[in-house]
CSV table of C-alpha atoms and ligand atoms in Angstrom, one decimal:
chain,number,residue,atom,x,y,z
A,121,UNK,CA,-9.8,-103.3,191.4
A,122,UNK,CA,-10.6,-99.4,192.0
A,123,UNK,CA,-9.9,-97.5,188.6
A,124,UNK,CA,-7.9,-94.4,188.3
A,125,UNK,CA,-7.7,-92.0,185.4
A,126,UNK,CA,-5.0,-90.5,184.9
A,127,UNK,CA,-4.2,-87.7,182.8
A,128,UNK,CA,-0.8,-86.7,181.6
A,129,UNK,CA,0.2,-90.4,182.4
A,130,UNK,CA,3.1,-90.8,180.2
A,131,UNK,CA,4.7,-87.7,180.9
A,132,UNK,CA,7.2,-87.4,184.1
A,133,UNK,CA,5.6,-87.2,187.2
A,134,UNK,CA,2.5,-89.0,185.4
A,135,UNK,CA,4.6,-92.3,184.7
A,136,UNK,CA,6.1,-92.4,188.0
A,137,UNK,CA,2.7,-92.2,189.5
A,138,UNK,CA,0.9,-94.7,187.2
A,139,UNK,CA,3.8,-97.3,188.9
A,140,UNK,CA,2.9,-96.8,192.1
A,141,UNK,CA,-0.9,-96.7,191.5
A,142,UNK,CA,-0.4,-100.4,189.7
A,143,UNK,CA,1.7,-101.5,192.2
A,144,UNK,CA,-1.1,-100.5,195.2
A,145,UNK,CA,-3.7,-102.6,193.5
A,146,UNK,CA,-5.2,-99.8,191.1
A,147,UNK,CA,-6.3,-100.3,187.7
A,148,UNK,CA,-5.0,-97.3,185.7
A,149,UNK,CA,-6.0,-95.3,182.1
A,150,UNK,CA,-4.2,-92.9,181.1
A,151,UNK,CA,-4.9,-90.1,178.3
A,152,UNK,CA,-2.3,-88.8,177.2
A,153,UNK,CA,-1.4,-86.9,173.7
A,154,UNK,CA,1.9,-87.2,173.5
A,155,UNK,CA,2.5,-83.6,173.6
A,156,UNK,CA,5.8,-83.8,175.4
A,157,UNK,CA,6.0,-87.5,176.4
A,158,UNK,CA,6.8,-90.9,174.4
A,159,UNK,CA,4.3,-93.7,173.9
A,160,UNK,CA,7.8,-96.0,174.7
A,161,UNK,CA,6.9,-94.9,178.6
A,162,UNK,CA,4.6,-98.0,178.5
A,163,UNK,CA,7.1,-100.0,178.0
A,164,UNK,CA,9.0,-98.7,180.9
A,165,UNK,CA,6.1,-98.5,183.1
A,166,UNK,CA,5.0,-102.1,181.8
A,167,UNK,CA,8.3,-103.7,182.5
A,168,UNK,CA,8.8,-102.2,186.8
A,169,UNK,CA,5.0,-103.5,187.1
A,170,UNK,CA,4.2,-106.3,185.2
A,171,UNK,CA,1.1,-104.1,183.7
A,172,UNK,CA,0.9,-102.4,180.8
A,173,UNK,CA,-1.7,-99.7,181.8
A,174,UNK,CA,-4.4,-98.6,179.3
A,175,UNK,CA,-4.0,-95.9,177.0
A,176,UNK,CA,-5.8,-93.3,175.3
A,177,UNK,CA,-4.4,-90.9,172.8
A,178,UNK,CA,-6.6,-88.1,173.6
A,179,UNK,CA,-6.1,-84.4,173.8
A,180,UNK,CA,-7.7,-83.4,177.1
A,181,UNK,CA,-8.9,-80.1,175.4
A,182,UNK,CA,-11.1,-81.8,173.2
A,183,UNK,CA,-14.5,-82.5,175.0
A,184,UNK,CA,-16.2,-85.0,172.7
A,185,UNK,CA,-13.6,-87.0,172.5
A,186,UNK,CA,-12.9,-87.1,176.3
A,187,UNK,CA,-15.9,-87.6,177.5
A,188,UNK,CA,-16.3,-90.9,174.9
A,189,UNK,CA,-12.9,-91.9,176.4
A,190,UNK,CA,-14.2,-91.8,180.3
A,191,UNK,CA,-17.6,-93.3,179.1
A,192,UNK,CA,-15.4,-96.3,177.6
A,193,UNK,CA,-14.4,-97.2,181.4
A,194,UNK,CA,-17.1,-97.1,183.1
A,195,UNK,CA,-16.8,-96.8,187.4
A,196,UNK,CA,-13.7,-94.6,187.4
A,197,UNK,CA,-12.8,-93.6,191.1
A,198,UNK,CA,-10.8,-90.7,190.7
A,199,UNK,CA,-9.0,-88.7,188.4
A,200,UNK,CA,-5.2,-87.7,189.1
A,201,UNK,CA,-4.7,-84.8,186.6
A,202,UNK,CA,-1.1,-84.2,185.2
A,203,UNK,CA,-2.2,-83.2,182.0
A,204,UNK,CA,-0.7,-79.7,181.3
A,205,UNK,CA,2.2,-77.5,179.4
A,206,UNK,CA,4.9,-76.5,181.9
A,207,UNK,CA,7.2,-74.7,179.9
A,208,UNK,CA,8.0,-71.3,182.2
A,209,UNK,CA,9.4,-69.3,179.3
A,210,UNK,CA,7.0,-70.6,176.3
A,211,UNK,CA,4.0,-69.6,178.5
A,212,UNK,CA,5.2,-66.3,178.5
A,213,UNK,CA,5.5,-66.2,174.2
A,214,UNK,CA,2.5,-68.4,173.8
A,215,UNK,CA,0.4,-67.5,176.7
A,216,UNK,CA,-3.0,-68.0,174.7
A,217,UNK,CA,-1.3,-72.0,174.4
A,218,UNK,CA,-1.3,-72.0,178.0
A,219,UNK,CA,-4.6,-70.8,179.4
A,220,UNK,CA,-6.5,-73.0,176.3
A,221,UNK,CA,-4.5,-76.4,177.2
A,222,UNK,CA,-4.5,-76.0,180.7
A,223,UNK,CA,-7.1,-74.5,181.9
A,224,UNK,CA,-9.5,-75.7,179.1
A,225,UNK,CA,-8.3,-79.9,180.2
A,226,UNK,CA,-9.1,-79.2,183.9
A,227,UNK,CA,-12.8,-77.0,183.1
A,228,UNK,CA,-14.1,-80.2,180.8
A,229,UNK,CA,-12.5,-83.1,183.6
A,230,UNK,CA,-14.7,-80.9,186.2
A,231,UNK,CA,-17.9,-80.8,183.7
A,232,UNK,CA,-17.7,-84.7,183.0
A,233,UNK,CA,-17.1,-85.8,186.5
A,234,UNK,CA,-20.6,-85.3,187.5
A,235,UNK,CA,-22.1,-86.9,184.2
A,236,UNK,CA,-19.9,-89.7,184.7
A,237,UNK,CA,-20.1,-90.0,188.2
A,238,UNK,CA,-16.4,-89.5,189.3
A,239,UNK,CA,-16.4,-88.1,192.7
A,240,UNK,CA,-12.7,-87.4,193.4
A,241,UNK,CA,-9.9,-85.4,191.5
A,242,UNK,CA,-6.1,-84.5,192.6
A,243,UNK,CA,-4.6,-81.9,190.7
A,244,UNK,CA,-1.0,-81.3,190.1
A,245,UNK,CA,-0.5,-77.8,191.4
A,246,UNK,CA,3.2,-75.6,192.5
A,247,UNK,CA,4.9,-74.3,195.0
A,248,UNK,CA,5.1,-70.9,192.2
A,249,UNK,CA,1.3,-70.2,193.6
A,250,UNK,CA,3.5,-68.8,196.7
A,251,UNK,CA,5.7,-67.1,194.6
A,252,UNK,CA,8.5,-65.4,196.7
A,253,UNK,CA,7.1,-66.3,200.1
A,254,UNK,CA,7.3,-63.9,203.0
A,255,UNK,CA,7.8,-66.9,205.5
A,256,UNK,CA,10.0,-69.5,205.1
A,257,UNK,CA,9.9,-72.7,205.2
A,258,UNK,CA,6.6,-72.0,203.2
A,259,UNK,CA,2.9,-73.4,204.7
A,260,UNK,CA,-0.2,-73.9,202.8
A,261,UNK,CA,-1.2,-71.1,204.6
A,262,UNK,CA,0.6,-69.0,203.2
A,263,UNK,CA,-0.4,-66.0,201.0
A,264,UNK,CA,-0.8,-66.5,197.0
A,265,UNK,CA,0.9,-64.2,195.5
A,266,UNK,CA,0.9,-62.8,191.7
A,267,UNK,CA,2.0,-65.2,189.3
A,268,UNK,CA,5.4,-63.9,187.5
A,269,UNK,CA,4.4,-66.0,184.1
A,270,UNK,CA,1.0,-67.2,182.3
A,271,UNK,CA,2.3,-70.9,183.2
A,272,UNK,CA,1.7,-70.2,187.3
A,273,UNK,CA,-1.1,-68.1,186.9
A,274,UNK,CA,-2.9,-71.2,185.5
A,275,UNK,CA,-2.1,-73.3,188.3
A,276,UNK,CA,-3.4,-70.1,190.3
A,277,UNK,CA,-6.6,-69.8,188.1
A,278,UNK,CA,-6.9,-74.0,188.1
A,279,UNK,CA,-6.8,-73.9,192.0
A,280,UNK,CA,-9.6,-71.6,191.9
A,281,UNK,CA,-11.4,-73.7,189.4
A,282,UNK,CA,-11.5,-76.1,190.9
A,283,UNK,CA,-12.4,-74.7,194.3
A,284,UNK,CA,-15.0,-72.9,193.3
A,285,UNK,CA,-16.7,-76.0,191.7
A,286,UNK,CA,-16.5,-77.7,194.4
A,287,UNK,CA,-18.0,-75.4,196.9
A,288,UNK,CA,-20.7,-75.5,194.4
A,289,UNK,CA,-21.1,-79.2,193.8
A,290,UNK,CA,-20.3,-81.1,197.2
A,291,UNK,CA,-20.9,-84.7,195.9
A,292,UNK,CA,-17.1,-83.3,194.2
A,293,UNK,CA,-13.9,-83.4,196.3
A,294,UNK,CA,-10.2,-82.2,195.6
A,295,UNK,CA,-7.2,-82.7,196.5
A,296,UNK,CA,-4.4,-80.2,195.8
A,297,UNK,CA,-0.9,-81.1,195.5
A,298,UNK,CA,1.7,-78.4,195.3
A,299,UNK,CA,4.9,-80.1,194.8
A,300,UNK,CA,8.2,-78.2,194.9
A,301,UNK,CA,10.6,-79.5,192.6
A,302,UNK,CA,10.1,-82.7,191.6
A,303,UNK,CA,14.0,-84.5,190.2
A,304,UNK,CA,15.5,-87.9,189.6
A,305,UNK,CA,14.4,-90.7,188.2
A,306,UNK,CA,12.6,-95.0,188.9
A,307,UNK,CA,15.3,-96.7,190.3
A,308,UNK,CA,15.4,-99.2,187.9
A,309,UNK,CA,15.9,-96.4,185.0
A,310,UNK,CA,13.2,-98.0,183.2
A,311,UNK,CA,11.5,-94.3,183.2
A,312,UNK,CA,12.8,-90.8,183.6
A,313,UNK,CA,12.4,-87.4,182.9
A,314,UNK,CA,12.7,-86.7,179.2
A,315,UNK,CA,13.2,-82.9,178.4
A,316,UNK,CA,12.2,-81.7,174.8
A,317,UNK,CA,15.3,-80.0,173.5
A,318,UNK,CA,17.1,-77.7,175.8
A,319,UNK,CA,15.9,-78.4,179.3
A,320,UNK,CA,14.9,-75.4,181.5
A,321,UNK,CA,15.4,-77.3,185.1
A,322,UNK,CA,18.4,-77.3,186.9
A,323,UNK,CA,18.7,-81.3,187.0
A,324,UNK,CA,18.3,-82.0,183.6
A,325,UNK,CA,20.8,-79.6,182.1
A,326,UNK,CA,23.0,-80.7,184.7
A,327,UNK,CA,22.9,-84.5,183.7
A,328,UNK,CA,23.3,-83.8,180.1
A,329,UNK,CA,26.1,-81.1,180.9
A,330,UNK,CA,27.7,-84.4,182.7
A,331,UNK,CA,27.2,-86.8,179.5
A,332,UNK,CA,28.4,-84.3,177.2
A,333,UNK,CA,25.3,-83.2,175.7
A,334,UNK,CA,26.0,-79.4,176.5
A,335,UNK,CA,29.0,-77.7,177.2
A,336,UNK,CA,28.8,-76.3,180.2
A,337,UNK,CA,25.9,-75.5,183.1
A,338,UNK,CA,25.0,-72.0,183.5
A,339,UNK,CA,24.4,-71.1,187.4
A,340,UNK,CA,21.8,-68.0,187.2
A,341,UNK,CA,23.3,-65.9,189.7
A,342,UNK,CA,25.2,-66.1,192.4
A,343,UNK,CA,24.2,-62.9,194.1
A,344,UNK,CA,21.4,-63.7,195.7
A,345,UNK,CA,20.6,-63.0,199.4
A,346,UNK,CA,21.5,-66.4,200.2
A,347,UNK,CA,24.8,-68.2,202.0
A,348,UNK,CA,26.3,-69.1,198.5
A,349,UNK,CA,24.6,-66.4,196.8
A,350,UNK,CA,22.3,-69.2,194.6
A,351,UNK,CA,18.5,-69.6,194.1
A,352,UNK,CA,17.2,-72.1,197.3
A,353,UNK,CA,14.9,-74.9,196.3
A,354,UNK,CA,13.3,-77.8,198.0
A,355,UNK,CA,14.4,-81.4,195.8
A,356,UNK,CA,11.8,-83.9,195.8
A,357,UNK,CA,12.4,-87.1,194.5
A,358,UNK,CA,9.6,-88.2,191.8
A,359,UNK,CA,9.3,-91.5,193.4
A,360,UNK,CA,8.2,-90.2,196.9
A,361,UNK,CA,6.6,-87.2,194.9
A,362,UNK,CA,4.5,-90.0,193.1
A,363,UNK,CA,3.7,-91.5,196.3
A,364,UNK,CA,1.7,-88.9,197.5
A,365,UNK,CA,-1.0,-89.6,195.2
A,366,UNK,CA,-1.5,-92.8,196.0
A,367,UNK,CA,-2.2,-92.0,199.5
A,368,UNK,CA,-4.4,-89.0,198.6
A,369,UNK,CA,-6.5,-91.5,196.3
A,370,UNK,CA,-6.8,-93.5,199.0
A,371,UNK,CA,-7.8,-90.8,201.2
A,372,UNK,CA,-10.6,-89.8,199.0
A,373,UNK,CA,-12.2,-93.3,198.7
A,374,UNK,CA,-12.0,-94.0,202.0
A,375,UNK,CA,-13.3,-90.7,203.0
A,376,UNK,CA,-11.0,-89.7,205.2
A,377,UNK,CA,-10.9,-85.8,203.9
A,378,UNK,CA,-11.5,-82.9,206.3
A,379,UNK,CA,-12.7,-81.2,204.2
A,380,UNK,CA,-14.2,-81.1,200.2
A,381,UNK,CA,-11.1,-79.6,199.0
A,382,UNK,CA,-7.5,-80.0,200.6
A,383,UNK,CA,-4.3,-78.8,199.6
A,384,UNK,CA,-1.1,-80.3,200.7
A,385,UNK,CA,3.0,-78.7,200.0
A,386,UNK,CA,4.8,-81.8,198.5
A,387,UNK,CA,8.9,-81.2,199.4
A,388,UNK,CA,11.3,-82.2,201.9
A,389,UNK,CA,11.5,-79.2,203.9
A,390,UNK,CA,15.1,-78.5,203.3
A,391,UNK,CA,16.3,-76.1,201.4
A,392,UNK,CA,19.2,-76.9,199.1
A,393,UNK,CA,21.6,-74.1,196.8
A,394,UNK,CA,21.6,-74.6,193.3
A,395,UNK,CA,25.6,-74.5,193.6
A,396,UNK,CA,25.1,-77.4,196.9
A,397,UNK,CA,22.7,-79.6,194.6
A,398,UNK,CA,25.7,-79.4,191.8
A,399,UNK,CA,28.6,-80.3,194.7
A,400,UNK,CA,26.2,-83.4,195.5
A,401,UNK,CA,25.5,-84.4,192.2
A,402,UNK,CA,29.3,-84.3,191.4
A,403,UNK,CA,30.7,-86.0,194.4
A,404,UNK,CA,27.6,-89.3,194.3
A,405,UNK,CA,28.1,-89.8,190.5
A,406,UNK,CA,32.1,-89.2,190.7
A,407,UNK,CA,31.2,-87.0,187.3
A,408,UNK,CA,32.5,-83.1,187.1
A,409,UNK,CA,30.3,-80.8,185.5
A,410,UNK,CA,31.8,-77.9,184.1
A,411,UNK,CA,29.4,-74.6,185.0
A,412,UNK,CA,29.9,-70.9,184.6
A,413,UNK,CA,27.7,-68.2,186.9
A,414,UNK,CA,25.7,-66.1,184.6
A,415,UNK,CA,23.5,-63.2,185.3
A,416,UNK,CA,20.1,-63.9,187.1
A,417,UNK,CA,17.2,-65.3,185.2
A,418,UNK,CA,14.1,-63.3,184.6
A,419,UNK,CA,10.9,-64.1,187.1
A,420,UNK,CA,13.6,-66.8,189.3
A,421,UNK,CA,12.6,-67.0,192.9
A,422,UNK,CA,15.5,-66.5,195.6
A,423,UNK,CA,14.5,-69.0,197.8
A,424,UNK,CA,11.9,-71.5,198.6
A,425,UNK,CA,11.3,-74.6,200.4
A,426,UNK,CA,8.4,-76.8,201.9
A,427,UNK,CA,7.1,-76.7,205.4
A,428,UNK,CA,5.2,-80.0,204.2
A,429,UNK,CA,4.1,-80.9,208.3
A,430,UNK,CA,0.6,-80.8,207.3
A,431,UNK,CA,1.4,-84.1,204.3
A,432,UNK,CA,3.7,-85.5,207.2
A,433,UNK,CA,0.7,-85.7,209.6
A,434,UNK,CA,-2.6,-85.8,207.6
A,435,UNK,CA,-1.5,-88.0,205.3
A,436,UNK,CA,1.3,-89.7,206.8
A,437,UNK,CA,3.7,-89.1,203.6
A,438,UNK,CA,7.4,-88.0,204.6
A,439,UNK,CA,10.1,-87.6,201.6
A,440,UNK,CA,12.5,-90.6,202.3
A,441,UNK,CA,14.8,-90.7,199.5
A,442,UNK,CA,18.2,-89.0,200.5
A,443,UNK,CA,19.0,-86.1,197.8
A,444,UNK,CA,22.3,-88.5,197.1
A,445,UNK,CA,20.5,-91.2,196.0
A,446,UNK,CA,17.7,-89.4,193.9
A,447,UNK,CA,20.7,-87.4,192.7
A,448,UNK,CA,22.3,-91.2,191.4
A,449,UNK,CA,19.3,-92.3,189.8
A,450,UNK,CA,19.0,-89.7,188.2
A,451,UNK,CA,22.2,-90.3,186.6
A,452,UNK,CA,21.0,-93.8,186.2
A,453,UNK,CA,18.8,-92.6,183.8
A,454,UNK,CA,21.1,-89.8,181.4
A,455,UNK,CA,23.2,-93.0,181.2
A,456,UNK,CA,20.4,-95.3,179.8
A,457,UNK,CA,19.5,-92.6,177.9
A,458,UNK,CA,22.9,-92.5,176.3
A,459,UNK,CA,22.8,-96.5,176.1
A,460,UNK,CA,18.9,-96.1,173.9
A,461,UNK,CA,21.1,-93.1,171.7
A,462,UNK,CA,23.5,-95.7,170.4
A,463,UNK,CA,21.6,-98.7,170.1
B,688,NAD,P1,5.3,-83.6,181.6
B,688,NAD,O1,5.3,-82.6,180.5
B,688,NAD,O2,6.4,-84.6,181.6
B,688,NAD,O3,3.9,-84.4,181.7
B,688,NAD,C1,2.7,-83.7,181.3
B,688,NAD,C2,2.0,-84.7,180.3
B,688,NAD,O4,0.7,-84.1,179.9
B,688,NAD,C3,2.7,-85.0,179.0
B,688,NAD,O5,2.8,-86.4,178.9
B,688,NAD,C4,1.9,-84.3,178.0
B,688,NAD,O6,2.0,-85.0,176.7
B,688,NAD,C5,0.5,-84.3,178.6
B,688,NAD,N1,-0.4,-83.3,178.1
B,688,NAD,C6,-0.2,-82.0,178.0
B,688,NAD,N2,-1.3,-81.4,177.5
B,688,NAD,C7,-2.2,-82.3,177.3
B,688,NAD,C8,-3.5,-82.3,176.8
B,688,NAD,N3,-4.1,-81.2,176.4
B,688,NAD,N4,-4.2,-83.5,176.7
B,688,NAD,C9,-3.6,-84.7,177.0
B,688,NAD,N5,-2.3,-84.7,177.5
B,688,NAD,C10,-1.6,-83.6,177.6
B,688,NAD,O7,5.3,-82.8,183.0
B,688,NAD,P2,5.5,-83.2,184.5
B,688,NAD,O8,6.7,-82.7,184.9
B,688,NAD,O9,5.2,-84.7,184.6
B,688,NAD,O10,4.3,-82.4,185.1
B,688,NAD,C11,3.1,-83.0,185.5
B,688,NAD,C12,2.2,-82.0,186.1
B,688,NAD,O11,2.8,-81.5,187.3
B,688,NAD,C13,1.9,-80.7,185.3
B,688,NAD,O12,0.6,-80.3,185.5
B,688,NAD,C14,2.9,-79.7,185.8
B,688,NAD,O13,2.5,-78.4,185.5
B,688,NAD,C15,2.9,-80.1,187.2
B,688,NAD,N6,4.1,-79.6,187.9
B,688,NAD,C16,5.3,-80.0,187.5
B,688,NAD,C17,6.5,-79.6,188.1
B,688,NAD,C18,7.8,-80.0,187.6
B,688,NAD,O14,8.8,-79.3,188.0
B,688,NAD,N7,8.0,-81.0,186.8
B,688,NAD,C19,6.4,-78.7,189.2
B,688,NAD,C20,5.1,-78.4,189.7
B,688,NAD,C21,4.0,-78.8,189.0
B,689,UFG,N1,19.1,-73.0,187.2
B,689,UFG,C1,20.3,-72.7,186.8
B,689,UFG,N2,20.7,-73.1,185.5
B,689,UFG,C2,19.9,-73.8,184.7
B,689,UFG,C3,18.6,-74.2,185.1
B,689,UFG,C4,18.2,-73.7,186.4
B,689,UFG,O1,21.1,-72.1,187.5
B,689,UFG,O2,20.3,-74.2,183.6
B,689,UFG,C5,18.6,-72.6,188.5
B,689,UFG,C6,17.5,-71.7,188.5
B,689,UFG,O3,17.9,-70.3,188.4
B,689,UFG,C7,16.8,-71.9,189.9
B,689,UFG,C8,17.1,-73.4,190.1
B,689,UFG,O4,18.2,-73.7,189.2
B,689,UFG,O5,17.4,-71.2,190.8
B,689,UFG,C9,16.0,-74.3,189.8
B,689,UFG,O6,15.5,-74.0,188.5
B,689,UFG,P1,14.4,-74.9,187.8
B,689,UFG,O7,14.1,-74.3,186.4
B,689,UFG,O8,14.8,-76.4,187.8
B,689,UFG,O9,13.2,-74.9,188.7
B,689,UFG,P2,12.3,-73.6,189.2
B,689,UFG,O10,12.2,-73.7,190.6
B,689,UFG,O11,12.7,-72.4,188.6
B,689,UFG,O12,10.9,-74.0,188.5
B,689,UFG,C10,10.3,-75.3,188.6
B,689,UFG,C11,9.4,-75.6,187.4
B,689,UFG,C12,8.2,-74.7,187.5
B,689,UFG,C13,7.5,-74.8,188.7
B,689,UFG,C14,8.4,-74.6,189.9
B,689,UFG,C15,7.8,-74.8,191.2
B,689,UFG,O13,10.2,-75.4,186.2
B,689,UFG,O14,7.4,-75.1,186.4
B,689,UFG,O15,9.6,-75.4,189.8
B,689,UFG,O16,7.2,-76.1,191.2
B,689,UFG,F1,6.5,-73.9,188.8
């Protein structure tokens, strides 16, 4: 059984991900430290597969203590890093925070891959390295443009990073993954996304709005260059969105890269209004969600969604989940949520 490690493991996309490594055949550890995810994810993750995967406490940052942690399992075949902060807003307050946990994690990962002979890593990157793209729908091609908050410019910076190691090292490859928005939830609502406090994604405020949790949803402007006058995104759903790194591990043991490092848009390729996603969300779940529209919010994109041909074709991933039934699940989940609450 190939071993995976994976960092940022319990957190959202992480968890997902570790489910569909166990359930290709993968053994998986992840380290984790708890940061902004809940050691009851196991438990989740344990009950979809039948495995509890193994798991470290361990702050990424710290590079004694990972490198004692990777030399505890030894033949590790890749690393799928999650591990980072992603709060947009808090990067901007605490941007020090940001470029230490982020870019710190990835520089000791790349330093101990060598020692420990790990030859493959996939990296969580964003469809924020495009910023507001000049071509839509966006390609990997496409121009990188300056990052609007400390929290993008590391996934700018980490790209780099990591290219630049590689160029230098080529027993090393890379994978790149620069998802769009990742929403919704397993559908068994054993795991789901669990916002610390006030969530800053659309989704999640939009759930809790729904439960009760908040008042009412704030739309960020709804004057906009765009047919409803909303922000565009691209939806993926997590589970598809965790997918993807399956088949990229794959691709890297079986050596089927073109090249050392490849980078790959994760989304659907359609583009959906924040005020269409809340339409949809209301009419699947048969739930109304009061909202007001508010002014714009500060560094927001107008509109961006995935050309994602180049995952379609060279990794033969396509998005299947329709956005009604990501947009049930997760619903799904604020209810079981709500269930835990009052237990
Ligand atoms: P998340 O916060 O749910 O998961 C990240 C996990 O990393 C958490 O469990 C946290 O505890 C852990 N972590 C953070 N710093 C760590 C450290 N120093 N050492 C060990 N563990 C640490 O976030 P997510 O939504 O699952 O995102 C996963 C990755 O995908 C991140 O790199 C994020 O930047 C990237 N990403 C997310 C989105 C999104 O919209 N969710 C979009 C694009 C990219
Ligand atoms: N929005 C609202 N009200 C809210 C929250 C969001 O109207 O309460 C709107 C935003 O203005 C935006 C859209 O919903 O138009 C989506 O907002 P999110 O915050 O959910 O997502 P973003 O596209 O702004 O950012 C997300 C992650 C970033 C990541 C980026 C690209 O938060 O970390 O996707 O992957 F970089």
């Amino acid at each position: 059984m190939d071993r995976i490690l994976v960092t940022g493991g319990t957190g959202y996309i992480g968890s997902h991900t570790v489910v569909e490594l166990q359930q290709s055949g993968f053994e998986v550890i992840i380290v984790d430290n708890l940061v902004n995810s809940n050691v009851d994810v196991l438990c989740g993750i344990e009950k979809i597969t039948g495995v509890r995967p193994i798991f470290e406490n361990v702050d990424c940052t710290e590079y004694v203590n990972l490198d004692r942690t990777i030399e505890k399992y030894p033949g590790i075949k890749a690393i799928i890093h999650f591990a980072a902060l992603k709060a947009v807003g808090e990067s901007v307050s605490h941007p020090l925070e940001y470029y230490r946990n982020n870019l710190v994690s990835l520089i000791n990962l790349l330093e101990l891959m060598p020692k420990h002979k790990i030859e493959n890593i996939v990296f969580s990157s964003s469809c924020t390295v495009y910023g507001q793209p000049d071509v839509l729908p966006v390609t990997e091609d496409a121009p990188i443009k300056k990052a609007l908050s400390p929290y993008g410019n590391t996934k700018k910076i980490a790209e780099d990073i990591i290219t630049d190691t590689i160029n230098a090292n080529h027993a090393l490859s890379a994978i790149l993954l620069r998802y769009f928005n990742p929403i919704g939830a397993h559908p068994s609502a054993e795991i789901g996304e669990l916002p610390n406090g006030v969530p800053n994604n659309l989704l999640p405020y939009i759930t809790q709005t729904a439960i009760g949790l908040r008042s009412e949803l704030k739309v960020f402007g709804n004057d906009y260059n765009t047919p409803d006058g909303s922000c565009i995104r691209d939806y993926i759903n997590v589970v598809d969105l965790a997918k993807a790194h399956v088949i990229a591990v794959q691709r890297m043991l079986q050596k089927k890269q073109k090249s050392d490092v490849e980078i790959f848009n994760l989304g659907t390729g359609r583009g959906l209004s924040v005020l269409e996603l809340l339409d949809i969300f209301q009419k699947v779940n048969k739930v109304k969600v009061p909202y007001k529209i508010v002014g714009r919010r500060e560094g927001d994109i107008e509109q961006v969604w995935a050309n994602p041909a180049r995952a379609n074709k060279e990794l033969g991933w396509k998005a299947q989940s329709s956005v009604e039934d990501t947009l049930k699940s997760a619903w799904k989940w604020e209810l079981k949520l709500k269930e835990r609450r009052e237990k």
